[in-house]
Short mmCIF file of C-alpha atoms and ligand atoms in Angstrom, two decimals:
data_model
loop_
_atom_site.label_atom_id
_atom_site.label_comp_id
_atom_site.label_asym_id
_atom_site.label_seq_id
_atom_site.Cartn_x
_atom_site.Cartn_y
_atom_site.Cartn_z
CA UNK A 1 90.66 96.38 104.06
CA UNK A 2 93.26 93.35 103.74
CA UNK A 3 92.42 91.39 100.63
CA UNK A 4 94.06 88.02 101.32
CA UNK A 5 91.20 86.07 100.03
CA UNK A 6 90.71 86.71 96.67
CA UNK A 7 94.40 86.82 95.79
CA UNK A 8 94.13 83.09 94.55
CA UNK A 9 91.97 84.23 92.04
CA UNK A 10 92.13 84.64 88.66
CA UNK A 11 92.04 88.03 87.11
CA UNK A 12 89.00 88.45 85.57
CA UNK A 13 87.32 86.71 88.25
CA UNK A 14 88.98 89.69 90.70
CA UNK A 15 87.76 91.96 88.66
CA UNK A 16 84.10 91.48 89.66
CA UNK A 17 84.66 89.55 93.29
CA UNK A 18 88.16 91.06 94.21
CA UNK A 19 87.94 91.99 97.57
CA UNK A 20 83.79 92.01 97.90
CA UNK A 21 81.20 90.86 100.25
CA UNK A 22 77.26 91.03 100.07
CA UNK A 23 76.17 94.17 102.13
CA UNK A 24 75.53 92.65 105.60
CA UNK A 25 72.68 93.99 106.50
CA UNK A 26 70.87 93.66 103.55
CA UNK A 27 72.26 91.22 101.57
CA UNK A 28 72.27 93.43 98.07
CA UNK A 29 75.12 92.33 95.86
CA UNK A 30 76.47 95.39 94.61
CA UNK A 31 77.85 97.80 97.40
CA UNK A 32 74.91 100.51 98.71
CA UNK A 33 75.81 103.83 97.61
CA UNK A 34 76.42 105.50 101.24
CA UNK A 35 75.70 109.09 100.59
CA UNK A 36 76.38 109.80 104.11
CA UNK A 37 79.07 112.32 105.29
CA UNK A 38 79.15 110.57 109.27
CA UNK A 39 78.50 107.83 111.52
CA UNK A 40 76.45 107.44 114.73
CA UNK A 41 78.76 106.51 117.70
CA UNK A 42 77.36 105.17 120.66
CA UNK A 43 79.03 107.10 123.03
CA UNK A 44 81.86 109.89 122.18
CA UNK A 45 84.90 108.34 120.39
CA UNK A 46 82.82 104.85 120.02
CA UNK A 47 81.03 104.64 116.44
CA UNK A 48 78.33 101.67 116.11
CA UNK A 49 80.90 100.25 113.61
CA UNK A 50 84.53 101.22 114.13
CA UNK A 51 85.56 101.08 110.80
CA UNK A 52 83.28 104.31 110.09
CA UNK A 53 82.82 107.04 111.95
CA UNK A 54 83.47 110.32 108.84
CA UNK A 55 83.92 109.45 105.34
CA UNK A 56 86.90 111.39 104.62
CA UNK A 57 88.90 108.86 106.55
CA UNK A 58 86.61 105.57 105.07
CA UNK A 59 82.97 104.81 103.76
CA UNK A 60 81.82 101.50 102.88
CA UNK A 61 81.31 102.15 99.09
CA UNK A 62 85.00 104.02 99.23
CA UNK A 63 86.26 100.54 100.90
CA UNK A 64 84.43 98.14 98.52
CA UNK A 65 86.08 99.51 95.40
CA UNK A 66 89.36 100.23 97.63
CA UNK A 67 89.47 95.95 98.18
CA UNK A 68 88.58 95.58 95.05
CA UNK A 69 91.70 97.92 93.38
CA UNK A 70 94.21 95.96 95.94
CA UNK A 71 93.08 92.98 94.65
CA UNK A 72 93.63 93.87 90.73
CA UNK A 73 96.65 95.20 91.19
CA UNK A 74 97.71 91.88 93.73
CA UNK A 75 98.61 94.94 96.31
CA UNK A 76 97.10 94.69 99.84
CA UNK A 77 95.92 97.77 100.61
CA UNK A 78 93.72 100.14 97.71
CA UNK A 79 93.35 104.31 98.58
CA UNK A 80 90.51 105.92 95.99
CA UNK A 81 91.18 110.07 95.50
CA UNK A 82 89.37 112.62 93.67
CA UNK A 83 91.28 112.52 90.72
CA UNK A 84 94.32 110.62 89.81
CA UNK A 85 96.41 113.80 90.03
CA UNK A 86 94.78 113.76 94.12
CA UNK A 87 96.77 110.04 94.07
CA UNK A 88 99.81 111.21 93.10
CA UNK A 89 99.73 114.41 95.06
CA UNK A 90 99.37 112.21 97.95
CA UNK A 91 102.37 109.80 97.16
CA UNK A 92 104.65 113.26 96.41
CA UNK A 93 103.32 114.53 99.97
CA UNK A 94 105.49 111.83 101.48
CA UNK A 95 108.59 113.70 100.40
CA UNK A 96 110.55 116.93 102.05
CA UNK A 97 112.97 119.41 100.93
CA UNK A 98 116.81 118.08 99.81
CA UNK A 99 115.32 114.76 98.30
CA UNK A 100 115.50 114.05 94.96
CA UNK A 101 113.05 112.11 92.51
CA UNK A 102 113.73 110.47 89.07
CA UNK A 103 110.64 110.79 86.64
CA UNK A 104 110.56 109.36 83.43
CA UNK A 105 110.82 112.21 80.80
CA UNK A 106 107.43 111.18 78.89
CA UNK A 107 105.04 112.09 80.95
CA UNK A 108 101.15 112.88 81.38
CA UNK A 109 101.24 116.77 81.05
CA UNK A 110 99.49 117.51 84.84
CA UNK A 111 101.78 115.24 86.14
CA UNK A 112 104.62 117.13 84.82
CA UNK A 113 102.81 120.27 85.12
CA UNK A 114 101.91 119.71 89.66
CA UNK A 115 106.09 118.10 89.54
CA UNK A 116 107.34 121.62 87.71
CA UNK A 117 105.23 123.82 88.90
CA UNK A 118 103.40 123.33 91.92
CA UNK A 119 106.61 121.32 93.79
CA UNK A 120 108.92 124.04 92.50
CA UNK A 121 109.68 125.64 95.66
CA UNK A 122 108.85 122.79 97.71
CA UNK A 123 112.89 122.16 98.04
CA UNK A 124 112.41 118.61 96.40
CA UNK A 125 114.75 118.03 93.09
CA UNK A 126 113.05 116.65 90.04
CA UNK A 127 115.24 114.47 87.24
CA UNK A 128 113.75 113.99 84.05
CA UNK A 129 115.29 111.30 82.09
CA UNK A 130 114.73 108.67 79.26
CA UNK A 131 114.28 105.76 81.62
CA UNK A 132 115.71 103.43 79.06
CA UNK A 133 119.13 104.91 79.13
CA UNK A 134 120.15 103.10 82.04
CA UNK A 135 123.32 104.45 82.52
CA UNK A 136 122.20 108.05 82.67
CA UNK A 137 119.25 106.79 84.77
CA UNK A 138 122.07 105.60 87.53
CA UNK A 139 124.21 108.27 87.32
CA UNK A 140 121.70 110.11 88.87
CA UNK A 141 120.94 108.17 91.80
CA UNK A 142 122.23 109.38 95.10
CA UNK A 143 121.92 108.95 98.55
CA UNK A 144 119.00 111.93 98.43
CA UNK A 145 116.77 109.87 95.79
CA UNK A 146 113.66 108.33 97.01
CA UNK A 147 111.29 107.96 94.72
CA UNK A 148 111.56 106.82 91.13
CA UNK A 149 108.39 107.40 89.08
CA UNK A 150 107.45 105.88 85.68
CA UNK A 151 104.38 105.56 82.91
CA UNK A 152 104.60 102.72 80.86
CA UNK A 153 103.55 102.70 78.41
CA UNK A 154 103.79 106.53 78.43
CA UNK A 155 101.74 109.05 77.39
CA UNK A 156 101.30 109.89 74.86
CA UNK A 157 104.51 108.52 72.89
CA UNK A 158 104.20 105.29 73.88
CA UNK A 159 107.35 104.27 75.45
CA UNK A 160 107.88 101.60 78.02
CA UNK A 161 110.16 101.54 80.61
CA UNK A 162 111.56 97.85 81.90
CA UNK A 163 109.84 97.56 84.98
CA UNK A 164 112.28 94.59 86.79
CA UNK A 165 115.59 95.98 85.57
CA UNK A 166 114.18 99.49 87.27
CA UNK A 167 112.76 97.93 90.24
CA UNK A 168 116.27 95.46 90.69
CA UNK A 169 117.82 99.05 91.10
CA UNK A 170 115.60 100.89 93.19
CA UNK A 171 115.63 97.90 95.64
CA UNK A 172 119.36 97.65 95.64
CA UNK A 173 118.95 101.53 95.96
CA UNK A 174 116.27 101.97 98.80
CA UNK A 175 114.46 103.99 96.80
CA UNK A 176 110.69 104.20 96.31
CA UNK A 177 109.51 102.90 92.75
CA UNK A 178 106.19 103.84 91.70
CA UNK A 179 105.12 103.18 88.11
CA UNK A 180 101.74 104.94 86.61
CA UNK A 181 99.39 101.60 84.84
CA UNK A 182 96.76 104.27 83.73
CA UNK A 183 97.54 103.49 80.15
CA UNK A 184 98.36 99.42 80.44
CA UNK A 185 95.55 98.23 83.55
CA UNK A 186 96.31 95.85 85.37
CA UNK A 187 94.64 93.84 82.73
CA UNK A 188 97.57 93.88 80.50
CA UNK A 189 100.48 94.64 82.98
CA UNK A 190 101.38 93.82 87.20
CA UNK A 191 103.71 96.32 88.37
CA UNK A 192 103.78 95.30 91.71
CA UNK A 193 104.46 91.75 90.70
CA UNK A 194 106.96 92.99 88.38
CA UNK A 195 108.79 95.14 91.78
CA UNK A 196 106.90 97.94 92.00
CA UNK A 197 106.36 99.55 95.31
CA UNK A 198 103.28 101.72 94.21
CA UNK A 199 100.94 101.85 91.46
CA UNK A 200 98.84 105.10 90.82
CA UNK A 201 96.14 105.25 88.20
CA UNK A 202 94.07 107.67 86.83
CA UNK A 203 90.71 105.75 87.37
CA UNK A 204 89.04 108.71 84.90
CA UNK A 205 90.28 106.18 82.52
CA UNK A 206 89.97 102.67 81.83
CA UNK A 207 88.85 101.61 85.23
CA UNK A 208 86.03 103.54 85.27
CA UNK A 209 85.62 102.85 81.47
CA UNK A 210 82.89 105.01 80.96
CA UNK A 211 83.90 108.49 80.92
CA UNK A 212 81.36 109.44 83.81
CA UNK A 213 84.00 110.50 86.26
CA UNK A 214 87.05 111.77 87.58
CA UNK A 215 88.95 109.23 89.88
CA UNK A 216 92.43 108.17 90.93
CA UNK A 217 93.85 105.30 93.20
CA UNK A 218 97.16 104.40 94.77
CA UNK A 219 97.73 100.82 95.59
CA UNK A 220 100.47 99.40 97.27
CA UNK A 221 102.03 96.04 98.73
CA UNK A 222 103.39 96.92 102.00
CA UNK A 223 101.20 97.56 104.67
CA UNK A 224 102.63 100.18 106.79
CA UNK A 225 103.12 101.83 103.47
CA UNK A 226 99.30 101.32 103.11
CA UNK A 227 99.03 103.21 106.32
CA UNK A 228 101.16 106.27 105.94
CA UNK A 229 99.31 107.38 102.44
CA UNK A 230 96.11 106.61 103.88
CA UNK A 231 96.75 109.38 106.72
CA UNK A 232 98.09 111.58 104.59
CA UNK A 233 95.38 111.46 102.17
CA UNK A 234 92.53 111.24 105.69
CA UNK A 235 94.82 114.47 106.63
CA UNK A 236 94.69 116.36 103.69
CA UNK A 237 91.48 115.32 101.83
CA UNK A 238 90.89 114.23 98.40
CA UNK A 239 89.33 111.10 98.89
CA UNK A 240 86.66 109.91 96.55
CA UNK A 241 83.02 110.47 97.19
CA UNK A 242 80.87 107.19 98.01
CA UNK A 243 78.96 108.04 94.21
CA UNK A 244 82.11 108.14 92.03
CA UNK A 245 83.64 104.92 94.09
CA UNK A 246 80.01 103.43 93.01
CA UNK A 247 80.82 104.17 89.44
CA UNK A 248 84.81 103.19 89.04
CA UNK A 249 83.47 99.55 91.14
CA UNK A 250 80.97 99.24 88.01
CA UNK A 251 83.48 99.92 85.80
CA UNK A 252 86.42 97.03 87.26
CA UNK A 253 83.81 94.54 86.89
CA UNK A 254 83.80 94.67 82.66
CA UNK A 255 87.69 95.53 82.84
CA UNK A 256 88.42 92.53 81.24
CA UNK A 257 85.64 92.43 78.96
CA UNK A 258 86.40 96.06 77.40
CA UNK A 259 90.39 95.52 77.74
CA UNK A 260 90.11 92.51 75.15
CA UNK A 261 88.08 94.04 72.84
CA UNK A 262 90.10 97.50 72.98
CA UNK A 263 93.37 95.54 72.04
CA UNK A 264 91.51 93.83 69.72
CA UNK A 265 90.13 97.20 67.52
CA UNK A 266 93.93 99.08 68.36
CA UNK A 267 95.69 96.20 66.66
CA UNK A 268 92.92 97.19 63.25
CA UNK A 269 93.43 100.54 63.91
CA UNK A 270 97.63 100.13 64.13
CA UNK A 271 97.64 97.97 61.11
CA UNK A 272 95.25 100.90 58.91
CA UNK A 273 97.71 103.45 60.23
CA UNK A 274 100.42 101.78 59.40
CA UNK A 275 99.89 101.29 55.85
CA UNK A 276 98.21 104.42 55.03
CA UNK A 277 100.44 106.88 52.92
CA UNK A 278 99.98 110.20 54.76
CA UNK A 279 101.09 108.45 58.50
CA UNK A 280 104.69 108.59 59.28
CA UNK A 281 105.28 107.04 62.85
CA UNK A 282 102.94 104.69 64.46
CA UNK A 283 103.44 104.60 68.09
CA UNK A 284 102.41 101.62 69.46
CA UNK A 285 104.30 99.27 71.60
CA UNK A 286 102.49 95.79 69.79
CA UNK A 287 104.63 96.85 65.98
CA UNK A 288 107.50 95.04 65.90
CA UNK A 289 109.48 98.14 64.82
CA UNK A 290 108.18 99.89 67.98
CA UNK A 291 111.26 100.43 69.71
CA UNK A 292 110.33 99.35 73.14
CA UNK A 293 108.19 96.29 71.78
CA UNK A 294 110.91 93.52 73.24
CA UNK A 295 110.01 95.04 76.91
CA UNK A 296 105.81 94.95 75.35
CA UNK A 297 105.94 91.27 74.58
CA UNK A 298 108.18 90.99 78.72
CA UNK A 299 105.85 92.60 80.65
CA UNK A 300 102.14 93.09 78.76
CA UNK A 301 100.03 90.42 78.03
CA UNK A 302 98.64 92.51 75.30
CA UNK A 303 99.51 95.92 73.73
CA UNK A 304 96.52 98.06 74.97
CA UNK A 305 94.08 100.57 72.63
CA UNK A 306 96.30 103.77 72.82
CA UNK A 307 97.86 104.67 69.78
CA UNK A 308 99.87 107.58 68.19
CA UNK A 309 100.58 109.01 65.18
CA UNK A 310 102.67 111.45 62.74
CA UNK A 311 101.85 112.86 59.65
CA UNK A 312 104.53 112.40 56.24
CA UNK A 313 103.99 116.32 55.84
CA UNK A 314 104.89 116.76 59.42
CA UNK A 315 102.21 120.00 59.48
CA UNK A 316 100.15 120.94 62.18
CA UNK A 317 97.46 121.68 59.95
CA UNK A 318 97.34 118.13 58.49
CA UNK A 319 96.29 116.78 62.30
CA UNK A 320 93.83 119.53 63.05
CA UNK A 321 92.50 119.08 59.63
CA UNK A 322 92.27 115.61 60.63
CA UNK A 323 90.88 116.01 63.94
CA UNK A 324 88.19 118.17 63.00
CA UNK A 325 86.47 115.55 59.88
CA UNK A 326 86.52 112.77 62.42
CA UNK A 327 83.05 111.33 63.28
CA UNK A 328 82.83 108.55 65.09
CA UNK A 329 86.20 109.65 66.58
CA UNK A 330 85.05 112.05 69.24
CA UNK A 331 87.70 115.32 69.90
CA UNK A 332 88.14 115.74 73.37
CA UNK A 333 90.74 114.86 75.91
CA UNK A 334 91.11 111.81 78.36
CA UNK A 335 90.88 108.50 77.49
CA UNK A 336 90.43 104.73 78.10
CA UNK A 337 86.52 104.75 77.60
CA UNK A 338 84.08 102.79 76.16
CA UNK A 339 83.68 105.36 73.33
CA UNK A 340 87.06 106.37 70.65
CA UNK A 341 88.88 109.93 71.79
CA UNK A 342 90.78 111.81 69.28
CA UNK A 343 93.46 113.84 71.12
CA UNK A 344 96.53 116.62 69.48
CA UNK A 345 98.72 116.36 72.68
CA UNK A 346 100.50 119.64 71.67
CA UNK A 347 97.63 121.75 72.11
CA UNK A 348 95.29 120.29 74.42
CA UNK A 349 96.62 117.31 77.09
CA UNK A 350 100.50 118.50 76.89
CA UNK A 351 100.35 122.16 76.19
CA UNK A 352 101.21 122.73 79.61
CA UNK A 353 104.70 120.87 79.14
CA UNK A 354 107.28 123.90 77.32
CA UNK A 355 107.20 123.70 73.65
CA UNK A 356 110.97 123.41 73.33
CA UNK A 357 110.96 120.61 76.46
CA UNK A 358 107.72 119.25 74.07
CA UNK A 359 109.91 119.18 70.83
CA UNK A 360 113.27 117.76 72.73
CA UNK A 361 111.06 114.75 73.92
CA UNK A 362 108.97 113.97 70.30
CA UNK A 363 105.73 115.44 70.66
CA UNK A 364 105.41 117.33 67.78
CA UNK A 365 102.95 119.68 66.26
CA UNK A 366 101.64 116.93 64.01
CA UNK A 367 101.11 114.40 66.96
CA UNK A 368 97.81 112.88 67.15
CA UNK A 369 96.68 110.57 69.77
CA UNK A 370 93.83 108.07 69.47
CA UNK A 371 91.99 106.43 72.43
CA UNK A 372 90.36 103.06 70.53
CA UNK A 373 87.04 102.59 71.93
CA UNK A 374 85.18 99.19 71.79
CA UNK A 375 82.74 100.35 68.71
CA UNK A 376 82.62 97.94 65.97
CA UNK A 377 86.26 98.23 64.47
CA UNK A 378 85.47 98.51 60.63
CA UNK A 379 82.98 101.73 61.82
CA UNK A 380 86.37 103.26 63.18
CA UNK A 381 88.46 102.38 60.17
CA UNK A 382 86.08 104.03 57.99
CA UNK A 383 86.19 106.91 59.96
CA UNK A 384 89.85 107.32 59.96
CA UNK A 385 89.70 106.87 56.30
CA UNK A 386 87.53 109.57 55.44
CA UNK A 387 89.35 112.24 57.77
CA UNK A 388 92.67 111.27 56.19
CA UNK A 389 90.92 111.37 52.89
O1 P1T B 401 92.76 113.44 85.13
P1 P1T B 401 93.17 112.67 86.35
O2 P1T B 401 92.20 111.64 86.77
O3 P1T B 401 93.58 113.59 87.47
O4 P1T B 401 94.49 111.81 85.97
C1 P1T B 401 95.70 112.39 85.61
C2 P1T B 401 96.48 111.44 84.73
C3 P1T B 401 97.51 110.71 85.30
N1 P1T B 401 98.23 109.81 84.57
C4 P1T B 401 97.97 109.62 83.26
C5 P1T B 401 98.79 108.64 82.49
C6 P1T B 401 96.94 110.32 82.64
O5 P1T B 401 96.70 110.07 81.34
C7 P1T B 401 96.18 111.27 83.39
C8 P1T B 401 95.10 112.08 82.76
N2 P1T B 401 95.20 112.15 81.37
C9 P1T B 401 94.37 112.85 80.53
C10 P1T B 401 93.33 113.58 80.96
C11 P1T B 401 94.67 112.72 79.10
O6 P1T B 401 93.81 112.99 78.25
O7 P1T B 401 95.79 112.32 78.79
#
């Protein structure tokens, strides 16, 4: 499951050879489905192939996109889970009582939803903090801190953390730095080049590209790091069935395709938005008064298709009013596929987070966030137009 070979490649030649091979025995170019749950062994504890003997612990359709997400991300060893929550559960498994992890304070709301709630009396400390305050960020560091964990950009308010200045501390630090690329790909961002440890994705999203399943993948650059979260995730089970992997593979191979095209329609989108006299705030890390867009133009190639948005009335009723004339604009959560989400983080993907921990961070009642889909871009202009009409 090494992928040394393809790492000379260029990326969106990884996406669709990264870490492949024709099936052997047939010689079919895309990677059998294996709906199988075992492996014949020769004789007891001898499989015909010893790379396979039960598919919780590896199937070749499993390993095929597993190469194939360690070459992406220029990591050398992929894992695929059940869901990208599974991936990060697995990472967080790797820590005991008395240690102590830094999150960034914008957050996915499951992820801070399994650190609040279901590692509450696991013994492990959680920090939430702006990671962009640097000095608060350090004071916090101390000899119990081994993990640091960041989304950038986040969601779904858009700020980015500065990936090398956090890594040059985490190294100095011994800590564990693992940075979330759900919302950048690594399309548009490397965190692992950039000093990452770890990258975790939900591959729900733009990986798969297709909204047609529920995926999630760690990838890392250290091999005996490789190791340890593949036995804990062959110990404790949510790996990725041989059908999904199928489907998240199909989806790498038009990452770059999709990627382009949903920067290009965000930037039309942003630029609507922007001048459109009901919108307060555009959050969206390609404006140049986006806060964070100096640490963009660093460490993105390109700004992505996520956006967010306020409303000048700042009423709740404005963005479910909103929500609910969309057309083309489909209401539902997730994001990152082939067809535009419309999304009110209050009330559906963050209503798990506290409303007064949801107000102290900026998602307000009047937050909406848009997923830009690769439709024609004028057909989603005109669609925003007539629900802010
Ligand atoms: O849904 P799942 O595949 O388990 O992934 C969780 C997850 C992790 N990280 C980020 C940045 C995410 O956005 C998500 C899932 N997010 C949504 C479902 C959403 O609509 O925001």
């Amino acid at each position: 499951m090494k992928n040394k070979k393809y790492s000379a490649m260029k990326f969106n030649t990884k996406t669709i050879h990264g870490g492949q091979h024709h099936d052997p025995s047939t010689g079919a170019v895309m990677p059998p489905v294996y709906q199988t749950s075992t492996f014949v062994q020769k004789s007891p504890g001898q499989p015909i192939n010893p790379d396979y003997e039960y598919s919780r612990a590896a199937n070749p359709t499993r390993s095929a996109l597993e190469n194939a997400l360690a070459s992406i991300e220029n990591g050398v060893r992929g894992l695929a889970f059940s869901s990208g929550l599974a991936a990060t559960d697995c990472l967080l498994r790797s820590f005991k009582a008395g240690d102590e992890i830094i999150a960034m304070d914008d957050l996915y709301g499951g992820t801070y939803r399994m650190f609040t709630k279901i590692y509450k009396d696991s013994g492990i400390k959680f920090h939430f903090v702006d990671m962009n305050d640097m000095g608060k960020f350090q004071s916090l560091i101390n000899k119990n801190t081994k993990l640091v964990w960041v989304e950038t950009p986040t969601n779904p308010l858009m700020k980015l953390a500065d990936i090398q200045e956090i890594a040059k501390i985490t190294k100095a630090n011994n800590i564990l730095f693992a940075v979330d690329n759900t919302f950048a790909t690594p399309y548009l961002q490397n965190p692992l080049d950039l000093g990452a440890d770890v990258v975790m994705h939900s591959a729900t999203k733009y990986l798969s590209g297709h909204s047609d399943v529920i995926a999630g993948a760690l990838i890392v650059k250290d091999e005996a790091l490789g190791e340890q979260l593949h036995f804990q995730q062959f110990a404790t089970g949510a790996t990725l069935g041989p059908m999904d992997s199928f489907l998240v593979l199909r989806g790498i191979k038009t990452l770059h395709l999709r990627m382009q095209r949903h920067c290009e329609n965000g930037v039309k989108v942003v630029e609507f938005l922007n001048s459109h006299p009901k919108i307060k705030t555009v959050y969206y890390p390609g404006l140049e008064s986006h806060p964070f867009h100096e640490i963009a133009k660093k460490q993105m190639s390109d700004f992505g298709g996520m956006v967010s948005f306020t409303f000048v009335s700042g009423k709740k009723e404005d963005s479910i009013d909103f929500l609910e004339k969309l057309k083309v604009f489909t209401l539902a959560e997730s994001l990152g596929g082939v067809e535009s989400l419309a999304n009110h983080p209050a009330l559906m993907t963050h209503a798990s987070i506290p409303e007064d921990k949801r107000k102290e961070i900026g998602i307000t009642d009047d937050l909406v966030r848009l997923s830009v889909g690769i439709e024609d871009a004028e057909d989603l202009i005109e669609d925003l137009k007539q629900a802010l009409a």
